[in-house]
Tab-separated table of C-alpha atoms in Angstrom:
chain	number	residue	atom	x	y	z
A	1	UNK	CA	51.866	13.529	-18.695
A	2	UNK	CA	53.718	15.088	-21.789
A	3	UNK	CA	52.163	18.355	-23.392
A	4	UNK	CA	51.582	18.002	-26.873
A	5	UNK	CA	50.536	20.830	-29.255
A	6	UNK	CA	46.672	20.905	-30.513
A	7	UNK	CA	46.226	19.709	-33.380
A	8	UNK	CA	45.180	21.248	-36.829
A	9	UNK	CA	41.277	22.667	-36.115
A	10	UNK	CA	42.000	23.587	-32.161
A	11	UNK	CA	44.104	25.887	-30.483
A	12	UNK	CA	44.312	26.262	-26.317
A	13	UNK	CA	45.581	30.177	-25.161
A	14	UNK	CA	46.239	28.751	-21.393
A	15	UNK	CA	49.174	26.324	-20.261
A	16	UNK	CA	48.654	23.823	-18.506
A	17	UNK	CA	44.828	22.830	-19.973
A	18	UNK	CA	44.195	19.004	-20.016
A	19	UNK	CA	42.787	19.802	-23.777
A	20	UNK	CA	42.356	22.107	-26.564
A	21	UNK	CA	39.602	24.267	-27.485
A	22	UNK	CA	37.909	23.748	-30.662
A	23	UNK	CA	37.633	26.050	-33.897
A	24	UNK	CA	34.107	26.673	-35.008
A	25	UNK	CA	32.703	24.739	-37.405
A	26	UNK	CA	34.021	24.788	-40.879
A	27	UNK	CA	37.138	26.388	-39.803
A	28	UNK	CA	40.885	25.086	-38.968
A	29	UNK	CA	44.272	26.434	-37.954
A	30	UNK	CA	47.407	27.025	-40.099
A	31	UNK	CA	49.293	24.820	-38.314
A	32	UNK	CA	49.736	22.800	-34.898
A	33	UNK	CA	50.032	24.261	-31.449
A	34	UNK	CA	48.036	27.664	-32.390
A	35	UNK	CA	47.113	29.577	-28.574
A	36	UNK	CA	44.510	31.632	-30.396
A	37	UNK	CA	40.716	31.657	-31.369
A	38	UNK	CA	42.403	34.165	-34.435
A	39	UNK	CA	44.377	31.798	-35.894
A	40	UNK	CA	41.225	29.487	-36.898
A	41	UNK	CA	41.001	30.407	-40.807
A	42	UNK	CA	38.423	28.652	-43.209
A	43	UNK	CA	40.498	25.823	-44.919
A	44	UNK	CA	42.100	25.750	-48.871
A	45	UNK	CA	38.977	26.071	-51.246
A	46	UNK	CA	36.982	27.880	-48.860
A	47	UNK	CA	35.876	31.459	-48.562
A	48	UNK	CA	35.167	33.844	-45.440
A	49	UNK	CA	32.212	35.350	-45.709
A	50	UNK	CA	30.246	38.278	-44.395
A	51	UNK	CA	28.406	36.416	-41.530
A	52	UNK	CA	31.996	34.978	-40.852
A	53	UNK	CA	31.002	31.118	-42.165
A	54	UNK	CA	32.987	29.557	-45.007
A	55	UNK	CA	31.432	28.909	-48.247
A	56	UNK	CA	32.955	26.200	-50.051
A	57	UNK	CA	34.471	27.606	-53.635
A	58	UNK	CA	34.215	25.815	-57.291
A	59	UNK	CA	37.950	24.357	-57.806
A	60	UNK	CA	37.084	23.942	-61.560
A	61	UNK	CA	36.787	27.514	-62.264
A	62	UNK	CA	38.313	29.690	-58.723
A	63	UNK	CA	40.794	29.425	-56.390
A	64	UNK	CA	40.551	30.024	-53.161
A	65	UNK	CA	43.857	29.829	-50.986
A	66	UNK	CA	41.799	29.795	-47.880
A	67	UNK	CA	43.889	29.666	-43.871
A	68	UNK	CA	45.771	33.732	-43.822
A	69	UNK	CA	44.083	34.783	-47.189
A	70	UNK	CA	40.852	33.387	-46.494
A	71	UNK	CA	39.194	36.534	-47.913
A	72	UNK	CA	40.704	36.128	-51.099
A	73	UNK	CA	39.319	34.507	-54.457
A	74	UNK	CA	40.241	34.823	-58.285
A	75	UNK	CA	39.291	33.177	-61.489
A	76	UNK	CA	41.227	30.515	-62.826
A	77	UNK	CA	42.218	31.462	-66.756
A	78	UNK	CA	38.834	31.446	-68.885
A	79	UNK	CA	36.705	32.172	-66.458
A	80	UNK	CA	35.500	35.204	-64.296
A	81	UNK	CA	33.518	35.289	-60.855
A	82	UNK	CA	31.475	37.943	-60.182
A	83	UNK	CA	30.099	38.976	-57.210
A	84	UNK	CA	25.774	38.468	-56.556
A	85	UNK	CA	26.078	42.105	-55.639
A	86	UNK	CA	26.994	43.149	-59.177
A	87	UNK	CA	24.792	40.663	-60.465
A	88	UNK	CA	21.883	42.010	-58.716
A	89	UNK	CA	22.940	45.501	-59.562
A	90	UNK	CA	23.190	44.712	-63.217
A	91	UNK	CA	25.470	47.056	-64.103
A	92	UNK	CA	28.876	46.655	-66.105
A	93	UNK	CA	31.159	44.560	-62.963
A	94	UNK	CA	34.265	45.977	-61.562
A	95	UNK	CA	37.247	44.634	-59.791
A	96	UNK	CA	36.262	43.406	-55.926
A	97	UNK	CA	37.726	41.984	-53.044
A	98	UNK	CA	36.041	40.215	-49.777
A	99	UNK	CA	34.273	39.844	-47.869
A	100	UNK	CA	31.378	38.768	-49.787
A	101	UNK	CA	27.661	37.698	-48.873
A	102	UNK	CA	27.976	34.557	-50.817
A	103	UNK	CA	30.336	32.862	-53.120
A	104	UNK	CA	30.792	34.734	-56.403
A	105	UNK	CA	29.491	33.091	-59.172
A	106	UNK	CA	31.572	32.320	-62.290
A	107	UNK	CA	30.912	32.446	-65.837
A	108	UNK	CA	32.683	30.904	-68.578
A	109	UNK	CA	34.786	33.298	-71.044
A	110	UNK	CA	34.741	33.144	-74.983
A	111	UNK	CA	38.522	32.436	-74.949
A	112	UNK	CA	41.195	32.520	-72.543
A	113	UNK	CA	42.154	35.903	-74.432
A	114	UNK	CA	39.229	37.486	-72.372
A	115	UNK	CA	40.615	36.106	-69.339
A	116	UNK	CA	43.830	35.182	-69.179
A	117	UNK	CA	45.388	34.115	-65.951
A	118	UNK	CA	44.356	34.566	-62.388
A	119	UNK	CA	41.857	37.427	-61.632
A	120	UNK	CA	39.778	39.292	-58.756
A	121	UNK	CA	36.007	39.015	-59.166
A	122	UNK	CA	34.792	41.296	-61.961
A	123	UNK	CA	38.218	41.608	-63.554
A	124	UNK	CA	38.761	41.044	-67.349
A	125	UNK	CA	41.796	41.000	-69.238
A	126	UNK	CA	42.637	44.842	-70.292
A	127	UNK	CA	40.481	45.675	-73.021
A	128	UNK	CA	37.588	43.909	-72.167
A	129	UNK	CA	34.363	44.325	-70.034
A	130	UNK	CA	30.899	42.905	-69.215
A	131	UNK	CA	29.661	39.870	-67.758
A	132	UNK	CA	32.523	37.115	-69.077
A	133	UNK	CA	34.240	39.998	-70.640
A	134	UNK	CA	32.898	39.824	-73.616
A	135	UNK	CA	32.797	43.630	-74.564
A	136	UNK	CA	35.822	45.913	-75.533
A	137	UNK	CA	36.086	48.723	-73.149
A	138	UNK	CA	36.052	52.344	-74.349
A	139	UNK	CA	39.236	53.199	-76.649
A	140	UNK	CA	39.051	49.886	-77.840
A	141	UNK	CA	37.446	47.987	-81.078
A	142	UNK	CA	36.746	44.188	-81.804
A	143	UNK	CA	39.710	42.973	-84.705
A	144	UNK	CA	40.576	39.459	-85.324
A	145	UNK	CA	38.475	37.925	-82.823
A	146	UNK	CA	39.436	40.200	-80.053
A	147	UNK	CA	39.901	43.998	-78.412
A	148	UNK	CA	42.639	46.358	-79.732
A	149	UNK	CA	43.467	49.760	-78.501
A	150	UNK	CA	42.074	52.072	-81.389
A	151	UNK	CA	45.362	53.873	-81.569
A	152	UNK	CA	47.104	51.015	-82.024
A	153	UNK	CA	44.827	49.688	-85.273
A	154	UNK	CA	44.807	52.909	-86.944
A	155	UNK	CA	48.750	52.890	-86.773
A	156	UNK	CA	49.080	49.579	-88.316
A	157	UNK	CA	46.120	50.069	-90.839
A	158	UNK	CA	48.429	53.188	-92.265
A	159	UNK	CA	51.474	51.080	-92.160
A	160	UNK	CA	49.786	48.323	-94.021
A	161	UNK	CA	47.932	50.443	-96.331
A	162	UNK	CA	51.642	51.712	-97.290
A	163	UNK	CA	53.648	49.152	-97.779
A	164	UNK	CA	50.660	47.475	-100.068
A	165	UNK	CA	50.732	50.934	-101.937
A	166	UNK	CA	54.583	50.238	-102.230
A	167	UNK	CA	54.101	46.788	-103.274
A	168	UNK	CA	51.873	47.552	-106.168
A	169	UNK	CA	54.242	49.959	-107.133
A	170	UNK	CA	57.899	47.574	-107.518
A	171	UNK	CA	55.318	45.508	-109.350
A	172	UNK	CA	53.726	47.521	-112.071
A	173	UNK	CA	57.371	48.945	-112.524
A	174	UNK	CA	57.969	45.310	-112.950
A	175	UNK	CA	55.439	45.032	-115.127
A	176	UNK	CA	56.475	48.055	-117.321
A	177	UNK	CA	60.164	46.860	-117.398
A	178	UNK	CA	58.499	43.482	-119.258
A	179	UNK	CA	56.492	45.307	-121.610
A	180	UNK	CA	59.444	48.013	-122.752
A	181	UNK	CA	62.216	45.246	-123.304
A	182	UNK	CA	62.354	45.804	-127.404
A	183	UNK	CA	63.884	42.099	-127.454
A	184	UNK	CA	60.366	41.226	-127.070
A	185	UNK	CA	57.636	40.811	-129.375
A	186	UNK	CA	54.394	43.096	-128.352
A	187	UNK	CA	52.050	40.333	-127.969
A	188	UNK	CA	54.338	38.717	-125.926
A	189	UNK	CA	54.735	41.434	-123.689
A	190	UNK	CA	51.087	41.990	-123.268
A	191	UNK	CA	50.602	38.377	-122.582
A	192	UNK	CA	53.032	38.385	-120.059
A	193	UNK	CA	51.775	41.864	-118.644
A	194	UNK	CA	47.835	40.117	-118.321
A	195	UNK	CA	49.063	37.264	-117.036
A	196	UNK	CA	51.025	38.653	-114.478
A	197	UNK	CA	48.628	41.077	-113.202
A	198	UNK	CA	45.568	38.174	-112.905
A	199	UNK	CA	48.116	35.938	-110.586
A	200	UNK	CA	48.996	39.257	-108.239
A	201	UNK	CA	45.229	40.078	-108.081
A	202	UNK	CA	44.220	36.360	-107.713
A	203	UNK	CA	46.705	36.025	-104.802
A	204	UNK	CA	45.342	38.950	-103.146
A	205	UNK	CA	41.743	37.347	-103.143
A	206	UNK	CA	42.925	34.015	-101.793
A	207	UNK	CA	44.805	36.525	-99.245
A	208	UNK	CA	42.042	38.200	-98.121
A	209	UNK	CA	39.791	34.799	-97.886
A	210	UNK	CA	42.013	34.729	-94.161
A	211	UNK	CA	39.421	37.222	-93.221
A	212	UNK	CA	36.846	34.554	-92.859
A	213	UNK	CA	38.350	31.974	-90.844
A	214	UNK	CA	39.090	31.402	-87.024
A	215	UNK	CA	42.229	32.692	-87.075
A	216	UNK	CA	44.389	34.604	-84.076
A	217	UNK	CA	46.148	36.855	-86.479
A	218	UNK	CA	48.656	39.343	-85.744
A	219	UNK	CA	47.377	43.125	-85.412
A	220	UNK	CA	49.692	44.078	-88.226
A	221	UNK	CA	48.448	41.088	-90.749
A	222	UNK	CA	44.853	41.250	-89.491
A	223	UNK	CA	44.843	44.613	-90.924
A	224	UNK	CA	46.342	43.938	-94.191
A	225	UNK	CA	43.458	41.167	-94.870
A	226	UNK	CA	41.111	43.636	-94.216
A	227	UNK	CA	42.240	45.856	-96.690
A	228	UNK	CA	42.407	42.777	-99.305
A	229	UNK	CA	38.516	42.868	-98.916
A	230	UNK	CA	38.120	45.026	-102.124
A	231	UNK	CA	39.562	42.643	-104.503
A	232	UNK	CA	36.855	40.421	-103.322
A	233	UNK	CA	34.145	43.414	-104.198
A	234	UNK	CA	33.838	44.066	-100.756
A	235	UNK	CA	33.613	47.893	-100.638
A	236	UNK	CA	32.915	47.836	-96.850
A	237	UNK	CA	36.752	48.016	-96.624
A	238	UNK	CA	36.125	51.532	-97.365
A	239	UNK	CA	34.956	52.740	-93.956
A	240	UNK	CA	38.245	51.587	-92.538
């Protein structure tokens, strides 16, 4: 008779066997012909686990590549696995890899910013920690709906607070320019200098109304809103 390689699930290390041995249950083989019990992996969307057994794995919210990296799993974006160890332990969960004793569990994120792409179990997007990362790690703050290096705001909060100084400034000179021009009449010139200053101040409260919406701001604008606070007598902005 002709020899034929074993198929996917069964492997034979002899020649000249009559059939191949099977993998145990819940595993399979790479490919055809394997000649080893060690090349019987657990399949795609499976996990090895501690007692050696697969565990099947959540294909809504992990991946598991299963066969040669059947150790492996990570959390598709939005979502984080962590392990029942760390659960148990209930401290703050840190990156892991495999084997585990069961299946991490996986919890749902605020927003894909907490965890973005593909991630061990325990592993948040830098900047953020705790069960679905929704704490900023030390040297970080909450801003606009998400974690910032400190550093980083302070430096843009000076720039902004700056170039509004420097703003003001152009415009009360414009302002001044208005109300010196001897081809007009005083009351026009006052008029023109009241009226002026109630639209800049009125579009700096409609400005600073972006503070209360759901917005993803940029670091840089974020802060500037924040500082637009006071105009809406909202001396909180003062701690900044």
């Amino acid at each position: 008779e002709d020899c034929e390689l074993c198929p996917l699930g069964r492997y034979q290390p002899h020649t000249g066997q009559s059939e191949c041995l099977l993998c145990n249950t819940g595993f399979t083989t790479p490919t055809r012909g394997s000649t080893d019990a060690s090349q019987c992996h657990c399949p795609e969307n499976h996990l090895l686990l501690e007692d050696l057994t697969c565990g099947e794995c959540d294909q809504t919210t992990t991946w598991c590549p299963g066969l040669l990296a059947e150790s492996n799993i990570t959390a598709l974006p939005g979502f984080v696995v962590i392990s029942e160890k760390s659960l148990a332990a209930a401290s703050t969960p840190t990156p892991e890899v495999g084997p585990f004793s069961s299946v991490p569990r996986a919890f749902a994120c605020m927003s894909k910013v907490e965890c973005a792409g593909t991630r061990l179990p325990g592993q948040c997007t830098p900047g953020y920690i705790g069960i679905a990362c929704g704490a900023c790690e030390e040297g970080f703050s909450r801003s606009e709906g998400g974690c910032r290096s400190c550093a980083e705001e302070n430096g843009l909060r000076i720039v902004g607070t700056v170039i509004f100084f420097v703003v003001y400034v152009v415009l009360i000179a414009g302002m001044l320019r208005i109300v010196g021009n001897p081809k007009k009449r005083y009351i026009t010139a006052s008029l023109s200098l009241a009226t002026l200053f109630g639209v800049f101040v009125c579009y700096l409260q409609l400005t600073s109304l972006l503070g209360g919406l759901e917005l993803h701001l940029p670091a840089f604008l974020g802060t500037i809103v924040e500082l637009l606070q006071v105009f809406n007598l909202d001396l909180s902005v003062s701690q900044l």
